[in-house]
């Protein structure tokens, strides 16, 4: 998973690698596809977790016309009876605050889309 500059700042880290993706400064370490910060199903950096973790199961995608789109990835909690309803209130409460914490993310994504 990619990390933005703001993610690195929150995690108290500096970039080690430069992924091919223009938005991300580094990548999150994993072992056998499992995040190195996951310990017995608990996130050890939950308060400082990267933006992509904050947005999960959503991700920001790009439509064919270049506009940004909030999409949903497969999530085991989707369609469970006790799952939260994803409505405007959910987006306002759970998604927008995460994007506000990392304002450069959407700007970087937009710049990437416009230059391609």
GROMACS .gro file of N, CA and C in nm:
model
  348
    1UNK      N    1   0.084  -0.117   0.000
    1UNK     CA    2   0.000   0.000   0.000
    1UNK      C    3   0.089   0.123   0.000
    2UNK      N    4   0.046   0.223  -0.078
    2UNK     CA    5   0.123   0.345  -0.088
    2UNK      C    6   0.105   0.437   0.030
    3UNK      N    7   0.209   0.512   0.062
    3UNK     CA    8   0.206   0.610   0.169
    3UNK      C    9   0.232   0.749   0.111
    4UNK      N   10   0.154   0.845   0.155
    4UNK     CA   11   0.175   0.984   0.114
    4UNK      C   12   0.277   1.048   0.210
    5UNK      N   13   0.322   1.168   0.176
    5UNK     CA   14   0.412   1.240   0.266
    5UNK      C   15   0.347   1.261   0.402
    6UNK      N   16   0.218   1.295   0.404
    6UNK     CA   17   0.148   1.316   0.531
    6UNK      C   18   0.140   1.187   0.612
    7UNK      N   19   0.122   1.072   0.545
    7UNK     CA   20   0.122   0.944   0.615
    7UNK      C   21   0.256   0.923   0.685
    8UNK      N   22   0.364   0.949   0.613
    8UNK     CA   23   0.498   0.931   0.670
    8UNK      C   24   0.519   1.022   0.790
    9UNK      N   25   0.471   1.145   0.780
    9UNK     CA   26   0.483   1.239   0.892
    9UNK      C   27   0.409   1.186   1.013
   10UNK      N   28   0.283   1.140   0.994
   10UNK     CA   29   0.205   1.087   1.106
   10UNK      C   30   0.272   0.965   1.168
   11UNK      N   31   0.336   0.882   1.084
   11UNK     CA   32   0.400   0.760   1.133
   11UNK      C   33   0.542   0.786   1.185
   12UNK      N   34   0.591   0.909   1.170
   12UNK     CA   35   0.725   0.942   1.217
   12UNK      C   36   0.833   0.873   1.137
   13UNK      N   37   0.809   0.855   1.007
   13UNK     CA   38   0.904   0.786   0.921
   13UNK      C   39   0.951   0.877   0.808
   14UNK      N   40   1.057   0.834   0.744
   14UNK     CA   41   1.103   0.900   0.623
   14UNK      C   42   1.098   0.798   0.510
   15UNK      N   43   1.091   0.847   0.389
   15UNK     CA   44   1.078   0.759   0.272
   15UNK      C   45   1.203   0.673   0.256
   16UNK      N   46   1.181   0.545   0.225
   16UNK     CA   47   1.291   0.451   0.198
   16UNK      C   48   1.301   0.422   0.049
   17UNK      N   49   1.186   0.414  -0.016
   17UNK     CA   50   1.181   0.379  -0.158
   17UNK      C   51   1.096   0.480  -0.232
   18UNK      N   52   1.106   0.481  -0.361
   18UNK     CA   53   1.021   0.568  -0.443
   18UNK      C   54   0.941   0.478  -0.536
   19UNK      N   55   0.815   0.449  -0.501
   19UNK     CA   56   0.733   0.366  -0.589
   19UNK      C   57   0.709   0.435  -0.724
   20UNK      N   58   0.664   0.359  -0.819
   20UNK     CA   59   0.636   0.413  -0.952
   20UNK      C   60   0.518   0.509  -0.951
   21UNK      N   61   0.430   0.498  -0.853
   21UNK     CA   62   0.310   0.581  -0.848
   21UNK      C   63   0.347   0.723  -0.805
   22UNK      N   64   0.305   0.826  -0.880
   22UNK     CA   65   0.348   0.963  -0.849
   22UNK      C   66   0.292   1.022  -0.721
   23UNK      N   67   0.185   0.966  -0.666
   23UNK     CA   68   0.124   1.022  -0.545
   23UNK      C   69   0.197   0.975  -0.419
   24UNK      N   70   0.246   0.852  -0.423
   24UNK     CA   71   0.300   0.792  -0.303
   24UNK      C   72   0.451   0.810  -0.292
   25UNK      N   73   0.496   0.843  -0.172
   25UNK     CA   74   0.636   0.866  -0.144
   25UNK      C   75   0.706   0.738  -0.100
   26UNK      N   76   0.631   0.646  -0.044
   26UNK     CA   77   0.688   0.523   0.009
   26UNK      C   78   0.580   0.415   0.005
   27UNK      N   79   0.615   0.297   0.046
   27UNK     CA   80   0.517   0.189   0.055
   27UNK      C   81   0.516   0.134   0.197
   28UNK      N   82   0.402   0.083   0.239
   28UNK     CA   83   0.387   0.025   0.371
   28UNK      C   84   0.449  -0.113   0.371
   29UNK      N   85   0.524  -0.142   0.473
   29UNK     CA   86   0.589  -0.272   0.485
   29UNK      C   87   0.484  -0.380   0.508
   30UNK      N   88   0.506  -0.496   0.447
   30UNK     CA   89   0.417  -0.609   0.473
   30UNK      C   90   0.499  -0.737   0.472
   31UNK      N   91   0.446  -0.835   0.537
   31UNK     CA   92   0.508  -0.967   0.541
   31UNK      C   93   0.404  -1.066   0.492
   32UNK      N   94   0.433  -1.130   0.379
   32UNK     CA   95   0.341  -1.227   0.319
   32UNK      C   96   0.204  -1.164   0.293
   33UNK      N   97   0.203  -1.035   0.252
   33UNK     CA   98   0.078  -0.968   0.220
   33UNK      C   99   0.001  -0.917   0.340
   34UNK      N  100   0.057  -0.928   0.459
   34UNK     CA  101  -0.009  -0.880   0.581
   34UNK      C  102   0.069  -0.761   0.634
   35UNK      N  103  -0.002  -0.653   0.665
   35UNK     CA  104   0.061  -0.531   0.713
   35UNK      C  105   0.147  -0.560   0.837
   36UNK      N  106   0.266  -0.504   0.839
   36UNK     CA  107   0.357  -0.525   0.951
   36UNK      C  108   0.308  -0.456   1.079
   37UNK      N  109   0.209  -0.367   1.067
   37UNK     CA  110   0.154  -0.298   1.184
   37UNK      C  111   0.031  -0.369   1.240
   38UNK      N  112  -0.006  -0.481   1.181
   38UNK     CA  113  -0.122  -0.557   1.227
   38UNK      C  114  -0.076  -0.662   1.326
   39UNK      N  115  -0.133  -0.658   1.446
   39UNK     CA  116  -0.096  -0.752   1.551
   39UNK      C  117  -0.224  -0.813   1.608
   40UNK      N  118  -0.245  -0.940   1.581
   40UNK     CA  119  -0.365  -1.011   1.628
   40UNK      C  120  -0.493  -0.934   1.593
   41UNK      N  121  -0.506  -0.894   1.468
   41UNK     CA  122  -0.622  -0.822   1.416
   41UNK      C  123  -0.638  -0.680   1.471
   42UNK      N  124  -0.538  -0.628   1.539
   42UNK     CA  125  -0.541  -0.491   1.588
   42UNK      C  126  -0.430  -0.412   1.519
   43UNK      N  127  -0.462  -0.290   1.480
   43UNK     CA  128  -0.364  -0.203   1.416
   43UNK      C  129  -0.282  -0.133   1.525
   44UNK      N  130  -0.150  -0.151   1.519
   44UNK     CA  131  -0.064  -0.092   1.622
   44UNK      C  132  -0.040   0.058   1.599
   45UNK      N  133  -0.080   0.110   1.483
   45UNK     CA  134  -0.064   0.252   1.453
   45UNK      C  135  -0.198   0.315   1.416
   46UNK      N  136  -0.305   0.267   1.478
   46UNK     CA  137  -0.440   0.306   1.438
   46UNK      C  138  -0.460   0.456   1.434
   47UNK      N  139  -0.417   0.528   1.535
   47UNK     CA  140  -0.437   0.674   1.539
   47UNK      C  141  -0.357   0.744   1.430
   48UNK      N  142  -0.246   0.685   1.387
   48UNK     CA  143  -0.160   0.745   1.286
   48UNK      C  144  -0.171   0.672   1.151
   49UNK      N  145  -0.267   0.582   1.137
   49UNK     CA  146  -0.274   0.496   1.018
   49UNK      C  147  -0.278   0.577   0.889
   50UNK      N  148  -0.225   0.519   0.782
   50UNK     CA  149  -0.221   0.588   0.653
   50UNK      C  150  -0.361   0.618   0.598
   51UNK      N  151  -0.366   0.713   0.508
   51UNK     CA  152  -0.493   0.755   0.448
   51UNK      C  153  -0.567   0.639   0.385
   52UNK      N  154  -0.497   0.554   0.312
   52UNK     CA  155  -0.565   0.443   0.245
   52UNK      C  156  -0.632   0.351   0.347
   53UNK      N  157  -0.572   0.334   0.464
   53UNK     CA  158  -0.634   0.255   0.570
   53UNK      C  159  -0.756   0.327   0.627
   54UNK      N  160  -0.747   0.459   0.639
   54UNK     CA  161  -0.859   0.538   0.691
   54UNK      C  162  -0.980   0.530   0.597
   55UNK      N  163  -0.954   0.522   0.468
   55UNK     CA  164  -1.062   0.520   0.370
   55UNK      C  165  -1.122   0.381   0.348
   56UNK      N  166  -1.048   0.276   0.382
   56UNK     CA  167  -1.092   0.139   0.353
   56UNK      C  168  -1.234   0.116   0.406
   57UNK      N  169  -1.322   0.054   0.331
   57UNK     CA  170  -1.306  -0.019   0.206
   57UNK      C  171  -1.318   0.069   0.081
   58UNK      N  172  -1.312   0.200   0.099
   58UNK     CA  173  -1.321   0.292  -0.015
   58UNK      C  174  -1.182   0.326  -0.066
   59UNK      N  175  -1.176   0.364  -0.191
   59UNK     CA  176  -1.054   0.418  -0.247
   59UNK      C  177  -1.093   0.524  -0.349
   60UNK      N  178  -1.003   0.616  -0.372
   60UNK     CA  179  -1.029   0.722  -0.468
   60UNK      C  180  -0.978   0.673  -0.602
   61UNK      N  181  -1.069   0.664  -0.699
   61UNK     CA  182  -1.034   0.623  -0.833
   61UNK      C  183  -1.051   0.737  -0.931
   62UNK      N  184  -1.018   0.710  -1.053
   62UNK     CA  185  -1.028   0.810  -1.158
   62UNK      C  186  -1.115   0.755  -1.269
   63UNK      N  187  -1.220   0.829  -1.305
   63UNK     CA  188  -1.307   0.789  -1.415
   63UNK      C  189  -1.240   0.819  -1.548
   64UNK      N  190  -1.294   0.763  -1.656
   64UNK     CA  191  -1.237   0.781  -1.790
   64UNK      C  192  -1.227   0.928  -1.829
   65UNK      N  193  -1.320   1.011  -1.779
   65UNK     CA  194  -1.316   1.153  -1.816
   65UNK      C  195  -1.223   1.235  -1.726
   66UNK      N  196  -1.153   1.168  -1.634
   66UNK     CA  197  -1.056   1.236  -1.548
   66UNK      C  198  -1.111   1.283  -1.415
   67UNK      N  199  -1.242   1.268  -1.391
   67UNK     CA  200  -1.296   1.309  -1.263
   67UNK      C  201  -1.266   1.204  -1.156
   68UNK      N  202  -1.254   1.250  -1.033
   68UNK     CA  203  -1.227   1.160  -0.922
   68UNK      C  204  -1.356   1.093  -0.878
   69UNK      N  205  -1.342   0.970  -0.832
   69UNK     CA  206  -1.459   0.893  -0.792
   69UNK      C  207  -1.425   0.814  -0.666
   70UNK      N  208  -1.512   0.818  -0.568
   70UNK     CA  209  -1.497   0.737  -0.449
   70UNK      C  210  -1.559   0.601  -0.479
   71UNK      N  211  -1.478   0.498  -0.475
   71UNK     CA  212  -1.524   0.363  -0.508
   71UNK      C  213  -1.511   0.274  -0.385
   72UNK      N  214  -1.579   0.161  -0.389
   72UNK     CA  215  -1.571   0.067  -0.277
   72UNK      C  216  -1.499  -0.059  -0.324
   73UNK      N  217  -1.409  -0.105  -0.242
   73UNK     CA  218  -1.337  -0.228  -0.267
   73UNK      C  219  -1.414  -0.341  -0.199
   74UNK      N  220  -1.378  -0.463  -0.228
   74UNK     CA  221  -1.444  -0.574  -0.158
   74UNK      C  222  -1.407  -0.565  -0.010
   75UNK      N  223  -1.505  -0.583   0.073
   75UNK     CA  224  -1.485  -0.579   0.217
   75UNK      C  225  -1.573  -0.686   0.280
   76UNK      N  226  -1.518  -0.766   0.370
   76UNK     CA  227  -1.600  -0.871   0.432
   76UNK      C  228  -1.720  -0.817   0.509
   77UNK      N  229  -1.717  -0.690   0.548
   77UNK     CA  230  -1.828  -0.632   0.623
   77UNK      C  231  -1.942  -0.581   0.538
   78UNK      N  232  -1.922  -0.576   0.406
   78UNK     CA  233  -2.025  -0.524   0.317
   78UNK      C  234  -2.143  -0.622   0.313
   79UNK      N  235  -2.263  -0.569   0.322
   79UNK     CA  236  -2.389  -0.644   0.317
   79UNK      C  237  -2.419  -0.728   0.441
   80UNK      N  238  -2.345  -0.708   0.549
   80UNK     CA  239  -2.381  -0.776   0.674
   80UNK      C  240  -2.495  -0.699   0.740
   81UNK      N  241  -2.585  -0.768   0.808
   81UNK     CA  242  -2.699  -0.699   0.870
   81UNK      C  243  -2.659  -0.587   0.965
   82UNK      N  244  -2.548  -0.602   1.036
   82UNK     CA  245  -2.506  -0.500   1.134
   82UNK      C  246  -2.412  -0.396   1.073
   83UNK      N  247  -2.387  -0.403   0.943
   83UNK     CA  248  -2.297  -0.308   0.877
   83UNK      C  249  -2.359  -0.169   0.872
   84UNK      N  250  -2.272  -0.066   0.875
   84UNK     CA  251  -2.319   0.072   0.863
   84UNK      C  252  -2.374   0.097   0.723
   85UNK      N  253  -2.478   0.175   0.715
   85UNK     CA  254  -2.532   0.217   0.587
   85UNK      C  255  -2.443   0.328   0.532
   86UNK      N  256  -2.401   0.310   0.410
   86UNK     CA  257  -2.316   0.412   0.347
   86UNK      C  258  -2.407   0.513   0.281
   87UNK      N  259  -2.427   0.623   0.350
   87UNK     CA  260  -2.510   0.731   0.299
   87UNK      C  261  -2.430   0.861   0.314
   88UNK      N  262  -2.494   0.973   0.287
   88UNK     CA  263  -2.423   1.101   0.300
   88UNK      C  264  -2.367   1.121   0.441
   89UNK      N  265  -2.443   1.080   0.540
   89UNK     CA  266  -2.398   1.095   0.679
   89UNK      C  267  -2.271   1.015   0.706
   90UNK      N  268  -2.265   0.893   0.653
   90UNK     CA  269  -2.146   0.809   0.670
   90UNK      C  270  -2.026   0.873   0.602
   91UNK      N  271  -2.045   0.919   0.480
   91UNK     CA  272  -1.934   0.982   0.407
   91UNK      C  273  -1.887   1.106   0.483
   92UNK      N  274  -1.979   1.189   0.533
   92UNK     CA  275  -1.943   1.309   0.608
   92UNK      C  276  -1.867   1.274   0.737
   93UNK      N  277  -1.911   1.169   0.802
   93UNK     CA  278  -1.856   1.130   0.932
   93UNK      C  279  -1.725   1.051   0.920
   94UNK      N  280  -1.718   0.960   0.823
   94UNK     CA  281  -1.606   0.867   0.818
   94UNK      C  282  -1.503   0.894   0.708
   95UNK      N  283  -1.545   0.949   0.596
   95UNK     CA  284  -1.454   0.962   0.481
   95UNK      C  285  -1.394   1.103   0.472
   96UNK      N  286  -1.477   1.205   0.473
   96UNK     CA  287  -1.427   1.342   0.454
   96UNK      C  288  -1.323   1.385   0.558
   97UNK      N  289  -1.341   1.352   0.688
   97UNK     CA  290  -1.237   1.392   0.784
   97UNK      C  291  -1.099   1.335   0.749
   98UNK      N  292  -1.095   1.213   0.698
   98UNK     CA  293  -0.967   1.154   0.660
   98UNK      C  294  -0.904   1.227   0.543
   99UNK      N  295  -0.987   1.269   0.448
   99UNK     CA  296  -0.933   1.343   0.333
   99UNK      C  297  -0.887   1.482   0.374
  100UNK      N  298  -0.954   1.542   0.472
  100UNK     CA  299  -0.914   1.674   0.520
  100UNK      C  300  -0.780   1.665   0.592
  101UNK      N  301  -0.754   1.553   0.661
  101UNK     CA  302  -0.626   1.537   0.731
  101UNK      C  303  -0.510   1.527   0.633
  102UNK      N  304  -0.535   1.487   0.510
  102UNK     CA  305  -0.429   1.473   0.411
  102UNK      C  306  -0.472   1.547   0.284
  103UNK      N  307  -0.477   1.681   0.291
  103UNK     CA  308  -0.532   1.760   0.180
  103UNK      C  309  -0.452   1.747   0.050
  104UNK      N  310  -0.326   1.713   0.059
  104UNK     CA  311  -0.245   1.702  -0.061
  104UNK      C  312  -0.276   1.577  -0.141
  105UNK      N  313  -0.343   1.480  -0.080
  105UNK     CA  314  -0.371   1.354  -0.150
  105UNK      C  315  -0.455   1.377  -0.275
  106UNK      N  316  -0.569   1.442  -0.259
  106UNK     CA  317  -0.655   1.465  -0.375
  106UNK      C  318  -0.590   1.559  -0.476
  107UNK      N  319  -0.518   1.659  -0.428
  107UNK     CA  320  -0.449   1.749  -0.520
  107UNK      C  321  -0.342   1.673  -0.599
  108UNK      N  322  -0.270   1.584  -0.535
  108UNK     CA  323  -0.168   1.504  -0.602
  108UNK      C  324  -0.232   1.411  -0.703
  109UNK      N  325  -0.343   1.351  -0.664
  109UNK     CA  326  -0.412   1.260  -0.755
  109UNK      C  327  -0.463   1.336  -0.878
  110UNK      N  328  -0.520   1.452  -0.855
  110UNK     CA  329  -0.570   1.535  -0.966
  110UNK      C  330  -0.454   1.573  -1.060
  111UNK      N  331  -0.341   1.613  -1.004
  111UNK     CA  332  -0.225   1.650  -1.085
  111UNK      C  333  -0.177   1.531  -1.167
  112UNK      N  334  -0.177   1.414  -1.107
  112UNK     CA  335  -0.137   1.292  -1.178
  112UNK      C  336  -0.230   1.264  -1.294
  113UNK      N  337  -0.359   1.279  -1.271
  113UNK     CA  338  -0.461   1.253  -1.375
  113UNK      C  339  -0.445   1.352  -1.488
  114UNK      N  340  -0.424   1.478  -1.456
  114UNK     CA  341  -0.414   1.582  -1.558
  114UNK      C  342  -0.288   1.569  -1.643
  115UNK      N  343  -0.182   1.512  -1.585
  115UNK     CA  344  -0.057   1.501  -1.660
  115UNK      C  345  -0.050   1.373  -1.744
  116UNK      N  346  -0.146   1.283  -1.725
  116UNK     CA  347  -0.141   1.158  -1.803
  116UNK      C  348  -0.226   1.163  -1.928
   0.00000   0.00000   0.00000
